[in-house]
Coordinates of C-alpha atoms and ligand atoms in Angstrom, one line a residue:
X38 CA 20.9 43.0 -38.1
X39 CA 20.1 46.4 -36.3
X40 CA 15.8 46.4 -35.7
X41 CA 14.8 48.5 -38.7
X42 CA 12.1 50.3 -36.2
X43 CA 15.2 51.2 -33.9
X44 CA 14.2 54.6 -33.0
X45 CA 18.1 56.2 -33.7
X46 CA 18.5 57.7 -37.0
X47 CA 21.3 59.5 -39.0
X48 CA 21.4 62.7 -41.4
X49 CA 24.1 63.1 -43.4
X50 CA 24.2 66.7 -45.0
X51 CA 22.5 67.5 -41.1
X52 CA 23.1 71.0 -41.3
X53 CA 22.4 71.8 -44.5
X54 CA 19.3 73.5 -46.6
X55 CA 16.8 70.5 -45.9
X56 CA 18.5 68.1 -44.0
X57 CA 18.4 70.8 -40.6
X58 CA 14.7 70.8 -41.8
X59 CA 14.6 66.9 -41.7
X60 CA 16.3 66.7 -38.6
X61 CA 13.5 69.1 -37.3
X62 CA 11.1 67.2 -38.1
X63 CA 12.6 63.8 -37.1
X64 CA 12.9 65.0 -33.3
X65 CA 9.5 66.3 -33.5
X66 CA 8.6 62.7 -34.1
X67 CA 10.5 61.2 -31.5
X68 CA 13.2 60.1 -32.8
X69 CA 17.2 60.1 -31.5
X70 CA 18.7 61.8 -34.8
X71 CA 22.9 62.2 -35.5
X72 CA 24.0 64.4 -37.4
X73 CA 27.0 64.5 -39.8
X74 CA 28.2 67.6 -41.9
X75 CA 31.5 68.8 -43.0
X76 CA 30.1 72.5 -43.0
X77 CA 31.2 73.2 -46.4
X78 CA 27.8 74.7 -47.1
X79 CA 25.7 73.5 -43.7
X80 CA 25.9 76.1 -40.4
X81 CA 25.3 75.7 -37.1
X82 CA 22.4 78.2 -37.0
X83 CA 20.6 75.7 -39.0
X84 CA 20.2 73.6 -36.3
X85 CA 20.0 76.0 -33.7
X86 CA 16.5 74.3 -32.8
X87 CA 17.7 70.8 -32.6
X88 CA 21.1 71.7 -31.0
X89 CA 18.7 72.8 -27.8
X90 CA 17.5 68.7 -28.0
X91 CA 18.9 65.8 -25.6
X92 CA 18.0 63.5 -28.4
X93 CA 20.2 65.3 -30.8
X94 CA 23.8 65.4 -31.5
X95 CA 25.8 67.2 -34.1
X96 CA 29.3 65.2 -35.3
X97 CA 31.0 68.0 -37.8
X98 CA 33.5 65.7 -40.2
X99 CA 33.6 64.7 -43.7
X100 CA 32.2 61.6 -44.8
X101 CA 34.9 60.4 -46.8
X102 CA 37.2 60.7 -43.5
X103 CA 35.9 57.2 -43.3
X104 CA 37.7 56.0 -40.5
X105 CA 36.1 59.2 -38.1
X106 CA 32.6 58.1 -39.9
X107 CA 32.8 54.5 -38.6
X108 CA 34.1 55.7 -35.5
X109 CA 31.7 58.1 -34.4
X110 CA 28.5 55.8 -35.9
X111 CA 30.3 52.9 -33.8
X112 CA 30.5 55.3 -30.4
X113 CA 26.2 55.4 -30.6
X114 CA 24.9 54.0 -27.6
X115 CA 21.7 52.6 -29.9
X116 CA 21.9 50.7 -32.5
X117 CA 21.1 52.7 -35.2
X118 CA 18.0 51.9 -37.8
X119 CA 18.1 53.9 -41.1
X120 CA 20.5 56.4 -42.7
X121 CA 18.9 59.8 -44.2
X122 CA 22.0 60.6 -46.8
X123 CA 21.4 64.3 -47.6
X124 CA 24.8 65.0 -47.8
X125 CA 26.3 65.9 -51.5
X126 CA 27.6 68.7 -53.4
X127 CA 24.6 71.2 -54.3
X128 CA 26.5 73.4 -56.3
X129 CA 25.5 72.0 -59.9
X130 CA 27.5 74.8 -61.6
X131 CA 30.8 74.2 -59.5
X132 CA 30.7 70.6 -60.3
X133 CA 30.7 70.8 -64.3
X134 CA 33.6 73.0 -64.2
X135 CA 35.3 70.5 -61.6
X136 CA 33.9 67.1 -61.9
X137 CA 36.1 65.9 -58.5
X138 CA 33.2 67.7 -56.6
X139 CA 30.9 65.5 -57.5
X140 CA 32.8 62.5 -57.1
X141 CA 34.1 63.5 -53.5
X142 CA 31.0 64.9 -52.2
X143 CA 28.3 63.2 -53.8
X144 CA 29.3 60.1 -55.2
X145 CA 31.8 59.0 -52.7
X146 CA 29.9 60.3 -49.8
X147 CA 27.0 57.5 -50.5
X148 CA 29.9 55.0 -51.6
X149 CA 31.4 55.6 -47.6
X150 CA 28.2 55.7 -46.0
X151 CA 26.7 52.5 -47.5
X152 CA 30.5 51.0 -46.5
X153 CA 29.8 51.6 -43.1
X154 CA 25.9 50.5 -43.0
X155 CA 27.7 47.1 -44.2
X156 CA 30.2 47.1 -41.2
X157 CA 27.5 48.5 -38.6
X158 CA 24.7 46.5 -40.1
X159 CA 22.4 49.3 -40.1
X160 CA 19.3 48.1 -42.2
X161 CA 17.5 51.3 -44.3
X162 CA 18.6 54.1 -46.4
X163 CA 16.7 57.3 -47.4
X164 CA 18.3 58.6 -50.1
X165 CA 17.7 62.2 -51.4
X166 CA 17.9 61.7 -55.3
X167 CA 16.7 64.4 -57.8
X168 CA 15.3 65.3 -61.4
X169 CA 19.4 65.8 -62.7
X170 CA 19.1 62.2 -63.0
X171 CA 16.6 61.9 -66.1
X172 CA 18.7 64.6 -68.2
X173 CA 17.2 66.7 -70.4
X174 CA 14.3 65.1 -72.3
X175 CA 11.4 66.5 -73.5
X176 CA 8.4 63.9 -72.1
X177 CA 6.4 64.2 -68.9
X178 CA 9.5 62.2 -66.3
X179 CA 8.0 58.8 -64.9
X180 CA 10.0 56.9 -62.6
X181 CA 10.0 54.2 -65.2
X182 CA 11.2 56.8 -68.3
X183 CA 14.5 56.1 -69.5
X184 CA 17.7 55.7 -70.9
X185 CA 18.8 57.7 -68.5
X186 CA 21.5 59.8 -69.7
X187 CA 22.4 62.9 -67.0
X188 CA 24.2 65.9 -68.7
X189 CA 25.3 67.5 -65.3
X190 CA 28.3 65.6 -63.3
X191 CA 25.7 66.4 -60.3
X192 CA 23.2 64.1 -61.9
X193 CA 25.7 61.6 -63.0
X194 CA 26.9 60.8 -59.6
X195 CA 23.1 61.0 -58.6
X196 CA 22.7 58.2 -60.9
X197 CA 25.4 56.4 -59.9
X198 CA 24.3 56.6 -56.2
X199 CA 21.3 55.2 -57.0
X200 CA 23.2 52.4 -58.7
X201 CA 25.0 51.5 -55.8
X202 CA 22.3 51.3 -53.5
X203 CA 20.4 49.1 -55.7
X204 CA 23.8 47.1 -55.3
X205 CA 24.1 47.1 -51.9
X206 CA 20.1 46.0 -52.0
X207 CA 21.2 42.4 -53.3
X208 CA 24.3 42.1 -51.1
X209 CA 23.0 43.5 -47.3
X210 CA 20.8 46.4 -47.2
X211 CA 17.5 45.2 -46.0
X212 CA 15.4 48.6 -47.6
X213 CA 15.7 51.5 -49.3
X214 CA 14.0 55.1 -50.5
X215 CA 15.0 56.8 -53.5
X216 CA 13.5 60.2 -53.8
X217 CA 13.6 62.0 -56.4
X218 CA 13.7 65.8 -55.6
X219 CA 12.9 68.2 -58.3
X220 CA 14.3 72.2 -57.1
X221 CA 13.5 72.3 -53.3
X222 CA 13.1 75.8 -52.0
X223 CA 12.0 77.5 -48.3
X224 CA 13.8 79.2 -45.4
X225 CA 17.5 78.1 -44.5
X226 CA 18.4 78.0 -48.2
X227 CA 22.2 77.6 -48.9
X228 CA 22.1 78.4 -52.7
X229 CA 19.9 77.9 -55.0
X230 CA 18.1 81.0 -57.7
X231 CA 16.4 82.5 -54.9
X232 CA 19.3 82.7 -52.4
X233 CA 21.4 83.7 -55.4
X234 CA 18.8 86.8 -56.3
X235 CA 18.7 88.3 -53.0
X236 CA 22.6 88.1 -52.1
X237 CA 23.2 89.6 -55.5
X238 CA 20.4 92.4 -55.0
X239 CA 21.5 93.3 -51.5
X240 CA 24.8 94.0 -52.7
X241 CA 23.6 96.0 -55.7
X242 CA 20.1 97.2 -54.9
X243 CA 20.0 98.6 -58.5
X244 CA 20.2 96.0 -60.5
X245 CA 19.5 92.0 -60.6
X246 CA 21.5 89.8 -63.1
X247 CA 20.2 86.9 -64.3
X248 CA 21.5 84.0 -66.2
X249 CA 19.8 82.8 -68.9
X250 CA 16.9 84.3 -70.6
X251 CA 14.4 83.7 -67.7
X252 CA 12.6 81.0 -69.5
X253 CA 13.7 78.2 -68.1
X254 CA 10.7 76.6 -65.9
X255 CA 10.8 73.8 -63.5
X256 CA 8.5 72.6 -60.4
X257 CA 9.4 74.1 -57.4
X258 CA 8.1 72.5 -54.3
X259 CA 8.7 73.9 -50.4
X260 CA 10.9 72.2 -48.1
X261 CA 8.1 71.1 -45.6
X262 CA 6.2 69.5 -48.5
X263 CA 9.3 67.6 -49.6
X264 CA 9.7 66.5 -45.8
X265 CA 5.9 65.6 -45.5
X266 CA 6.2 63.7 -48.7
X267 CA 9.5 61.6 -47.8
X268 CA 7.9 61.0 -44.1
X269 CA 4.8 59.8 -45.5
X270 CA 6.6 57.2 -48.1
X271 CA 9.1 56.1 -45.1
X272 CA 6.0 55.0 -42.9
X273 CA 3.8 53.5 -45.5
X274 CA 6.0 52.2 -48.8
X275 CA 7.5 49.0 -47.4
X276 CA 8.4 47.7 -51.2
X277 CA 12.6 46.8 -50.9
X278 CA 13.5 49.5 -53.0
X279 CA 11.2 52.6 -53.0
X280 CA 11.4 55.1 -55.7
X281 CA 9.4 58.3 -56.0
X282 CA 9.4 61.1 -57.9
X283 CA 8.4 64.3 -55.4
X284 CA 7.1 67.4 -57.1
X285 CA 3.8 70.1 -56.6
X286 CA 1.5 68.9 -59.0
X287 CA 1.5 69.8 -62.6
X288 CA 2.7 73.5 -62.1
X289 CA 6.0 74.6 -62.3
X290 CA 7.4 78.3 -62.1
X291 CA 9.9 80.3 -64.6
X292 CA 13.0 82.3 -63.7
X293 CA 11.5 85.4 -64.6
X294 CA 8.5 84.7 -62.2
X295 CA 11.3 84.1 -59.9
X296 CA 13.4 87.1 -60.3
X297 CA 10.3 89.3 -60.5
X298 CA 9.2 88.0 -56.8
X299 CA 12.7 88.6 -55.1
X300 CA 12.5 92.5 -56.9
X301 CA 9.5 93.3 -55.8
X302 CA 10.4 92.1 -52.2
X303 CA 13.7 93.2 -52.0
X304 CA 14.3 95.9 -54.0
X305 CA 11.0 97.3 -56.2
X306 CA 13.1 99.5 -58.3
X307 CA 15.8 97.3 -59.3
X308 CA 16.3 96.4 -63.3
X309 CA 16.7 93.3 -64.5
X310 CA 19.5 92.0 -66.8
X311 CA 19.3 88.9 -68.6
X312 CA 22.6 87.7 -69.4
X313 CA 20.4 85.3 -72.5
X314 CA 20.6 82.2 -73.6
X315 CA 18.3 79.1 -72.9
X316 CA 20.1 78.1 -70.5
X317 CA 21.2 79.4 -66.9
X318 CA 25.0 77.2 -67.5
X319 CA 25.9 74.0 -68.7
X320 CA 24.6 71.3 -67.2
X321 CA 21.5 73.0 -66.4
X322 CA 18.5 71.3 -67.3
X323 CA 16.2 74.5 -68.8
X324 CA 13.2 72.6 -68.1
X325 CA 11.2 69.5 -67.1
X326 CA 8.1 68.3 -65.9
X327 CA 7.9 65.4 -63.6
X328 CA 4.5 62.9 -63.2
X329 CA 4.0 62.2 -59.2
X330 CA 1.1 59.4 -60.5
X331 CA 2.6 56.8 -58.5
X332 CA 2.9 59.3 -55.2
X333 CA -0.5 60.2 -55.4
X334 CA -1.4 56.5 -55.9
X335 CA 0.4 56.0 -52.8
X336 CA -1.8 58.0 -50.8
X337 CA 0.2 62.0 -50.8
X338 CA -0.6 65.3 -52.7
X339 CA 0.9 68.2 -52.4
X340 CA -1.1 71.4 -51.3
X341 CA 1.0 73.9 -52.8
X342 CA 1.5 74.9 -56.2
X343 CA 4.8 75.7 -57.7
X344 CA 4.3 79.6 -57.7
X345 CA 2.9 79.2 -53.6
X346 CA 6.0 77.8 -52.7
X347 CA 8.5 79.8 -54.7
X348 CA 6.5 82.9 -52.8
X349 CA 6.8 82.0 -49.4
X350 CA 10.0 80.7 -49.9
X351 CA 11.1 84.7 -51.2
X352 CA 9.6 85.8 -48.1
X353 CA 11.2 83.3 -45.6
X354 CA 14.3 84.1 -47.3
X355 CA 14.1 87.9 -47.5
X356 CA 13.8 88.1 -43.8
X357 CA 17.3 86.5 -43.0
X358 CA 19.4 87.4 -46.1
Ligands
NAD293 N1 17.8 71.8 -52.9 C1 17.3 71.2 -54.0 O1 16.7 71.9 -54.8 C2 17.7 69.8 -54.3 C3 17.2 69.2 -55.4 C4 17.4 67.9 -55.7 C5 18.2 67.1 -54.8 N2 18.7 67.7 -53.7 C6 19.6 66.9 -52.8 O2 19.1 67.1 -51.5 C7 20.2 67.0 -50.6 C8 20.2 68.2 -49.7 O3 20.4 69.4 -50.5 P1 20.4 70.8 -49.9 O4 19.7 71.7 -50.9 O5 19.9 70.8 -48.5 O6 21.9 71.2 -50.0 P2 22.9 71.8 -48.9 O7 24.2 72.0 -49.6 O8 22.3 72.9 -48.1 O9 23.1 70.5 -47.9 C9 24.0 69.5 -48.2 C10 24.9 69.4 -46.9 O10 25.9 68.4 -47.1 C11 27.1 68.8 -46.4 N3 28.2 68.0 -47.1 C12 28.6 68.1 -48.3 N4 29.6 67.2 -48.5 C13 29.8 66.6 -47.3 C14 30.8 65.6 -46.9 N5 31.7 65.1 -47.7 N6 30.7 65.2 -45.6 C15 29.7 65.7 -44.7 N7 28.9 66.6 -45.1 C16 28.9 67.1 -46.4 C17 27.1 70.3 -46.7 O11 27.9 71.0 -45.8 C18 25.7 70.7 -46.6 O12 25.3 71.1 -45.3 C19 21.4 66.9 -51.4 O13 21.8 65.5 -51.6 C20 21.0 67.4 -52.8 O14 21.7 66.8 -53.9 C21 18.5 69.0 -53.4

């Protein structure tokens, strides 16, 4: 077996919204970081920083070309030491009207990479897990609330992710993280209600649709929180399998709040148009409200609240849009 503390690490999903974040950060700590991304929603712009890194290189294919995964991993002069799987489909709303997205790209893209762990013996798996998977239920989400019963394909094949690395757990894999995202926002966003607002209002300054009602409400935490949080567990939680729920604490932010920051950035005089309903589209989970007892038990708070991040986050995005 590879030494888990080898200092050679992959990201899958590498050029995406927070796995070019990730990778960031990674270098920063010294580490020799691959990346893997099909592009369907990564760019290379993403990683501008890293690309400019002799530690760093970018392999652009599609996990589920397994043979090219296992060829490239294999190729690595270092044995590699853990796996950050970032890679999936991030497009909730595609994936209920076409359930083979979720299978291909983020089911099957943790199936393949947890095949070729097993052939290359690489030890530890981050995996970047999120809220979809507790469904729509009404109490405060622990890690230990369940059934769990997802109503998005997303969060079904979230779910079922997480039920194969707890698999490969008892047949090779010598440790895991499971973390639980809830909506992830900051600069280098690839979709999400904030990308969506600005696009839509830079095309038509005049007006701002919105789906839904604008009540739904969820905790929004920023990208480099997410990555400080995920960091911080990787060095210190050393159970087998790691599970976490990562979230701002207590506060969450509502899709009006939302759309009313990206107007007053972008365009102060636009209307807004709720198209109504509870609901943004199905699958969409109108609101939760995660505990992060057992993070802060663990030693990590976060120092923004929902309503900091979603700010800066319209800012950083503003800039670039
Ligand atoms: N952003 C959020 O709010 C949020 C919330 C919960 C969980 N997550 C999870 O975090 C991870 C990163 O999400 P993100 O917001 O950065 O999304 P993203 O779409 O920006 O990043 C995912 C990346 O994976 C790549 N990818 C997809 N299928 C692939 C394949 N078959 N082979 C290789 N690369 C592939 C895409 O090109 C993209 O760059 C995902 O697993 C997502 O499900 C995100």
């Amino acid at each position: 077996m590879v030494p888990a503390m080898s200092k050679t690490c992959v990201v899958t999903g590498a050029a995406g919204f927070i796995g070019s974040h990730l990778v960031d950060r990674l270098l920063e700590r010294g580490e020799r970081v691959v990346g893997i991304d099909n592009m369907v929603l990564g760019k290379r712009e993403n990683l501008a920083p890293a690309l400019g890194s002799k530690r760093f290189v970018l392999h652009e294919l599609d996990i589920n070309e397994y043979p090219r995964l296992l060829e490239c991993l294999r190729a690595e002069r270092e044995a590699i030491g853990t796996v950050w799987h970032m890679a999936a489909n991030s497009d909730i709303a595609a994936g209920v009207n076409n359930p083979e997205i979720d299978l291909t790209r983020t089911f099957m893209t943790t199936f393949n990479v947890l095949k070729a762990m097993h052939e290359l013996k690489i030890p530890q798996l981050c995996f970047a897990s999120t809220s979809a998977i507790y469904g729509d239920q009404d109490k405060v989400l622990t890690e230990e609330t369940g059934p769990l019963f997802p109503i998005s394909n997303y969060g079904a094949m979230k779910l079922g992710s997480e039920a194969v690395i707890s698999a490969a757990l008892e047949r090779f894999l010598e440790r895991a993280w499971m973390f639980r995202f809830p909506n992830v926002v900051g600069g280098r966003a690839t979709h999400g209600a904030i990308f969506d607002f600005i696009r839509k209002l830079r095309k038509t300054p005049a007006e701002l649709e919105v789906l839904g009602d604008g009540s739904q409400e969820k905790p929004y935490l920023h990208v480099s929180e997410l990555i400080d949080a995920m960091l911080f567990l990787f060095d210190r939680a050393k159970d087998k399998l790691n599970f976490y729920n990562i979230a701002p604490d207590g506060t969450a932010t509502t899709v009006r709040q939302i759309a009313e920051a990206v107007v007053k950035l972008v365009a102060p005089a636009a209307k807004i148009r709720y198209t109504g309903g509870s609901k943004g589209w199905i699958g969409d989970v109108p609101r939760f409200r995660y505990s992060i007892e057992k993070l802060k038990k663990a030693g990590w708070s976060p120092k923004m609240t929902s309503n900091e991040a979603v700010e800066l986050a319209v800012r950083e995005n503003a800039s670039v849009l």
